[in-house]
Coordinates of C-alpha atoms in Angstrom, one line a residue:
Chain A
M1 CA -20.9 -0.6 2.0
T2 CA -19.6 -2.7 -0.9
D3 CA -21.2 -2.5 -3.5
P4 CA -21.2 -6.0 -5.7
Q5 CA -20.7 -4.2 -9.7
D6 CA -17.4 -2.9 -7.7
L7 CA -15.5 -6.4 -7.8
R8 CA -15.7 -7.3 -11.4
D9 CA -15.2 -6.3 -14.4
V10 CA -11.6 -4.5 -14.4
P11 CA -9.2 -6.0 -16.0
E12 CA -5.7 -6.8 -14.7
S13 CA -4.1 -4.6 -17.4
E14 CA -6.2 -1.6 -16.6
T15 CA -5.1 -1.3 -13.2
E16 CA -2.2 0.2 -12.3
I17 CA 0.9 -1.3 -11.3
D18 CA 2.5 0.6 -9.1
D19 CA 1.8 4.0 -6.9
G20 CA 3.2 6.4 -8.7
P21 CA 1.1 9.6 -9.9
P22 CA -1.7 8.3 -12.0
S23 CA -1.7 11.3 -14.0
D24 CA 1.9 10.2 -15.7
R25 CA 0.7 7.3 -17.2
D26 CA -3.4 7.9 -17.6
P27 CA -4.3 10.9 -19.9
M28 CA -7.5 11.2 -18.6
A29 CA -6.4 11.3 -14.9
A30 CA -3.5 13.9 -16.7
L31 CA -6.5 15.8 -18.2
L32 CA -9.0 15.2 -14.3
K33 CA -5.6 16.8 -12.9
R34 CA -5.1 19.8 -15.2
S35 CA -9.1 20.7 -14.7
L36 CA -10.1 20.4 -11.2
G37 CA -6.4 21.1 -9.9
A38 CA -6.5 25.1 -11.0
P39 CA -4.5 27.1 -8.3
R40 CA -8.2 29.2 -8.7
L41 CA -9.8 26.3 -6.6
G42 CA -9.2 27.7 -2.4
S43 CA -6.4 29.5 -3.2
G44 CA -5.2 31.3 -0.5
P45 CA -5.9 31.4 3.3
S46 CA -9.3 32.7 3.6
P47 CA -9.9 34.8 7.5
S48 CA -13.3 34.4 6.7
I49 CA -13.3 30.8 7.2
L50 CA -10.8 30.9 10.6
R51 CA -13.5 33.6 11.8
G52 CA -16.5 31.1 10.6
V53 CA -14.7 28.2 12.7
Q54 CA -14.3 30.7 15.4
R55 CA -17.6 31.3 15.5
R56 CA -18.6 28.0 15.5
I57 CA -17.0 26.8 18.6
R58 CA -18.0 29.4 20.6
K59 CA -21.2 29.2 20.0
R60 CA -21.6 25.1 20.8
S61 CA -19.2 25.7 23.7
R62 CA -21.6 28.3 24.8
G63 CA -18.6 30.5 25.1
K64 CA -16.0 28.2 26.5
F65 CA -13.7 28.2 23.6
F66 CA -12.7 31.1 21.8
A67 CA -14.5 33.2 23.8
D68 CA -12.0 36.5 24.5
G69 CA -10.1 38.7 22.1
W70 CA -6.5 37.0 22.5
S71 CA -7.9 33.5 20.4
T72 CA -9.2 35.0 17.9
S73 CA -7.3 37.8 17.1
D74 CA -5.1 37.4 13.7
A75 CA -2.5 39.6 15.3
K76 CA 1.1 38.0 15.3
V77 CA 1.9 40.3 18.4
S78 CA 3.7 38.1 20.8
H79 CA 2.6 38.3 25.2
T80 CA 5.7 38.2 25.4
L81 CA 6.2 41.6 23.4
I82 CA 3.2 42.8 24.6
A83 CA 4.6 42.7 28.1
A84 CA 8.3 43.8 27.3
A85 CA 6.5 47.1 26.3
M86 CA 4.2 47.2 29.5
L87 CA 7.2 47.2 31.7
I88 CA 9.1 49.7 29.9
I89 CA 5.8 51.6 30.2
L90 CA 5.4 51.1 33.8
V91 CA 10.1 52.3 34.3
V92 CA 9.5 55.1 32.7
A93 CA 6.0 56.5 34.0
Y94 CA 8.5 55.3 37.8
F95 CA 11.3 57.4 36.8
A96 CA 9.0 60.3 35.5
L97 CA 6.6 60.6 38.2
G98 CA 8.6 59.1 41.2
P99 CA 10.8 60.3 43.4
V100 CA 13.5 60.7 41.2
G101 CA 11.7 62.1 38.9
I102 CA 11.6 65.9 37.4
Q103 CA 11.0 68.1 40.9
Chain B
M1 CA 2.6 12.7 -4.2
A2 CA 3.2 12.2 -0.7
L3 CA 0.0 13.3 1.6
P4 CA 0.8 16.9 2.8
D5 CA 3.3 17.5 5.7
D6 CA 1.3 16.0 9.2
P7 CA 1.9 18.6 12.4
D8 CA 4.2 17.5 14.6
T9 CA 3.4 15.5 17.9
R10 CA 3.8 19.0 20.0
L11 CA 1.3 20.3 17.8
I12 CA -1.0 17.6 18.1
D13 CA -1.0 17.4 21.8
R14 CA -1.5 21.2 22.4
L15 CA -4.3 20.5 20.0
V16 CA -4.9 18.0 21.9
A17 CA -4.9 20.2 25.5
R18 CA -7.4 22.9 23.7
D19 CA -4.7 25.5 22.8
E20 CA -7.0 27.4 21.1
R21 CA -3.9 28.7 19.6
A22 CA -2.4 25.9 18.4
F23 CA -5.9 25.3 16.6
N24 CA -5.7 28.4 14.8
E25 CA -2.3 27.6 13.2
L26 CA -4.1 24.0 12.4
V27 CA -6.4 25.5 10.3
R28 CA -4.3 28.6 8.4
S29 CA -2.4 25.4 7.7
Y30 CA -4.8 23.3 6.6
E31 CA -7.4 25.4 5.4
G32 CA -6.3 25.8 1.7
R33 CA -6.2 21.1 1.2
I34 CA -9.8 21.1 2.2
V35 CA -11.4 23.8 0.7
R36 CA -9.7 22.5 -2.7
L37 CA -10.4 18.9 -1.9
L38 CA -13.8 19.9 -0.8
T39 CA -14.3 22.2 -3.7
R40 CA -13.9 19.1 -6.1
M41 CA -16.5 17.3 -4.7
V42 CA -19.8 19.3 -4.1
G43 CA -18.4 21.6 -7.4
N44 CA -18.9 25.0 -5.5
E45 CA -16.5 27.2 -3.8
E46 CA -18.6 28.6 -1.3
E47 CA -20.2 25.4 -0.4
A48 CA -17.1 23.7 0.0
K49 CA -15.7 27.1 2.8
D50 CA -19.0 26.6 4.8
L51 CA -18.5 22.6 4.8
A52 CA -14.8 22.8 5.2
Q53 CA -15.4 25.2 8.5
D54 CA -17.5 21.8 9.5
V55 CA -14.9 19.7 9.2
F56 CA -12.6 21.9 11.6
V57 CA -15.6 21.8 14.1
Q58 CA -15.4 18.5 13.8
V59 CA -11.9 18.2 14.5
F60 CA -11.5 20.1 17.5
K61 CA -14.5 18.4 19.0
A62 CA -13.0 14.3 17.6
I63 CA -9.3 15.5 18.2
S64 CA -8.5 13.6 21.8
S65 CA -10.4 10.8 19.5
F66 CA -7.2 11.0 17.7
R67 CA -5.0 8.0 17.4
G68 CA -2.3 8.2 15.8
D69 CA -2.5 5.0 13.6
S70 CA -2.6 6.9 10.3
K71 CA -1.0 10.1 9.7
F72 CA -3.1 13.5 10.9
S73 CA -4.2 14.6 7.1
T74 CA -5.2 11.3 6.6
W75 CA -7.5 11.8 9.4
L76 CA -8.5 14.9 8.3
Y77 CA -9.4 14.3 5.2
R78 CA -11.6 11.2 6.4
I79 CA -13.5 13.8 8.1
A80 CA -13.9 15.7 5.5
V81 CA -15.1 13.6 2.8
N82 CA -17.7 12.0 5.0
L83 CA -19.2 15.8 6.5
C84 CA -19.3 15.8 2.4
K85 CA -21.0 12.5 1.6
N86 CA -24.2 14.1 4.2
R87 CA -23.4 17.7 2.5
V88 CA -23.8 16.1 -1.0
K89 CA -27.0 14.2 0.0
Y90 CA -28.5 17.5 0.9
L91 CA -27.5 18.8 -2.1
R92 CA -28.9 16.9 -3.9
V93 CA -32.8 17.0 -2.3
R94 CA -32.4 20.6 -2.4
H95 CA -31.3 21.0 -5.9
A96 CA -34.2 18.8 -7.1
N97 CA -36.8 20.7 -5.5
E98 CA -35.4 23.9 -6.6
Q99 CA -35.0 22.2 -9.9
D100 CA -38.6 21.5 -10.0
E101 CA -39.6 24.8 -9.5
L102 CA -36.4 26.4 -11.9
D103 CA -37.9 24.2 -14.8
S104 CA -41.6 25.5 -14.4
V105 CA -40.8 29.5 -14.0
T106 CA -38.1 28.7 -17.3
E107 CA -40.6 26.8 -19.1
K108 CA -42.8 29.5 -18.3
S109 CA -40.3 32.5 -19.5
L110 CA -38.8 31.0 -21.9
G111 CA -40.5 28.3 -24.0
D112 CA -38.1 25.9 -26.0
S113 CA -34.9 28.8 -26.6
R114 CA -32.9 26.1 -24.2
P115 CA -29.3 25.4 -25.9
A116 CA -28.6 22.1 -27.0
G117 CA -27.3 20.5 -23.5
G118 CA -28.7 22.8 -20.9
Q119 CA -25.4 23.5 -20.2
G120 CA -24.0 26.9 -21.1
L121 CA -20.7 25.6 -22.6
G122 CA -21.5 28.2 -25.8
R123 CA -20.7 31.4 -24.3
P124 CA -17.7 33.2 -25.7
D125 CA -15.9 33.4 -22.9
E126 CA -15.8 29.5 -23.1
Q127 CA -14.8 28.9 -26.8
M128 CA -11.1 29.2 -25.9
A129 CA -9.9 25.2 -26.4
G130 CA -8.3 24.4 -23.0
K131 CA -10.8 26.3 -20.9
Q132 CA -14.1 24.9 -22.6
V133 CA -12.2 21.9 -22.3
E134 CA -11.8 21.6 -18.5
R135 CA -15.5 22.8 -17.9
I136 CA -16.6 20.1 -19.4
V137 CA -14.6 17.9 -17.3
Q138 CA -15.2 20.0 -14.1
L139 CA -19.2 19.6 -15.0
A140 CA -18.7 16.2 -16.6
I141 CA -17.0 15.0 -12.8
Q142 CA -20.1 16.3 -10.9
E143 CA -22.3 14.0 -12.9
L144 CA -20.3 10.8 -11.2
E145 CA -22.0 8.8 -8.8
P146 CA -20.5 10.5 -5.7
S147 CA -19.0 7.8 -4.0
F148 CA -16.8 7.2 -7.6
R149 CA -16.2 10.8 -8.1
E150 CA -14.4 10.4 -4.2
C151 CA -12.5 7.8 -5.2
L152 CA -10.9 9.7 -8.1
V153 CA -10.7 12.7 -7.1
L154 CA -8.9 11.6 -4.1
R155 CA -6.2 9.2 -6.5
D156 CA -6.0 11.5 -9.4
V157 CA -6.0 14.9 -8.3
E158 CA -4.8 14.5 -4.6
E159 CA -2.7 12.2 -5.7
L160 CA -3.1 9.8 -2.6
S161 CA -2.0 6.3 -2.4
Y162 CA -4.5 3.6 -2.5
E163 CA -3.6 2.2 0.7
E164 CA -4.5 6.2 2.0
I165 CA -7.9 6.5 0.2
E166 CA -8.7 3.1 1.3
Q167 CA -8.0 4.9 5.3
I168 CA -9.9 7.8 4.4
T169 CA -13.1 5.9 2.5
G170 CA -13.2 2.7 4.5
L171 CA -13.8 0.8 1.7
P172 CA -11.0 -2.2 0.7
A173 CA -8.3 -2.3 -1.9
G174 CA -10.6 -4.0 -4.5
T175 CA -13.6 -1.5 -4.5
V176 CA -11.3 1.4 -4.7
K177 CA -9.2 0.4 -7.9
S178 CA -12.4 -1.3 -9.5
R179 CA -14.7 2.2 -8.6
I180 CA -11.1 4.6 -9.9
H181 CA -11.1 2.8 -12.9
R182 CA -14.9 2.7 -13.8
A183 CA -15.4 6.7 -12.7
R184 CA -12.6 7.1 -14.8
A185 CA -14.3 4.9 -17.8
T186 CA -17.2 7.4 -16.9
L187 CA -15.4 10.2 -17.1
R188 CA -13.8 9.9 -20.3
E189 CA -17.1 8.4 -21.8
K190 CA -18.7 11.4 -20.9
V191 CA -15.9 14.2 -21.8
E192 CA -15.2 12.2 -25.2
R193 CA -19.3 12.3 -26.0
E194 CA -19.3 16.2 -25.3
L195 CA -15.9 17.0 -27.5
G196 CA -16.4 14.6 -30.0
E197 CA -12.9 13.5 -30.2
K198 CA -10.9 10.6 -28.6
I199 CA -8.7 11.7 -25.2
R200 CA -5.4 10.9 -25.7

């Protein structure tokens, strides 16, 4: 909803002509940028946020989403790598225990 | 400065298909920006992190309604700003109730020993001029009307274009410019009053 007061009292000279960074032109904007743009605010990814989001979606979807360990895990190991490792183990087990194995 | 990089179309397609891993990627990519934006809006990082989780839950629910008319990040910011408005209203009511209780306790235990201004700016560790000015600005912006603060933060801190701010807030261009102008003026007045000098 538009506040009627919004549409008045803005001197033309005070409005910005171009659309560049305001902190380059207005000292108040620069001070604001410096004060609120500090890197300490929300710096770095937080694992708790992802876990919290997954938990909330799991709860709201009644377990339909993010219900298994794969989707909620932070592990970067790909499915392909795990499949390859399993295949190698099976081959080794076959040769160790099968007809060509140690008698 | 342009908006943060948008995810590619393929990632959005995976999100629409409810790919959970794609959603994890999205949260990791955007959580920092969203938490920073919300912290500036609500003035409390813990509250902002809680609110950010709601934002991503809302994205998960509504991703199929994203038509690509605006940038994905603009759409995401719009969700964040709308949820933030509701949270600020809730916090105001809660804060007012808590303040009533706190005032009665404080009056009983401290009498008239509160420092002038009541904002705790006189602590020794905040005496360094730069830090003190930043603190004054952080406090002053929280005193602005939320709808004005929202426009000012999006423009002066996030450095979004007026067009993007219009899309995020749903306000006409004239209103956005006017609110930014008035918010800057009010903020300047508050900060100069606290500092006792002009900002140049």
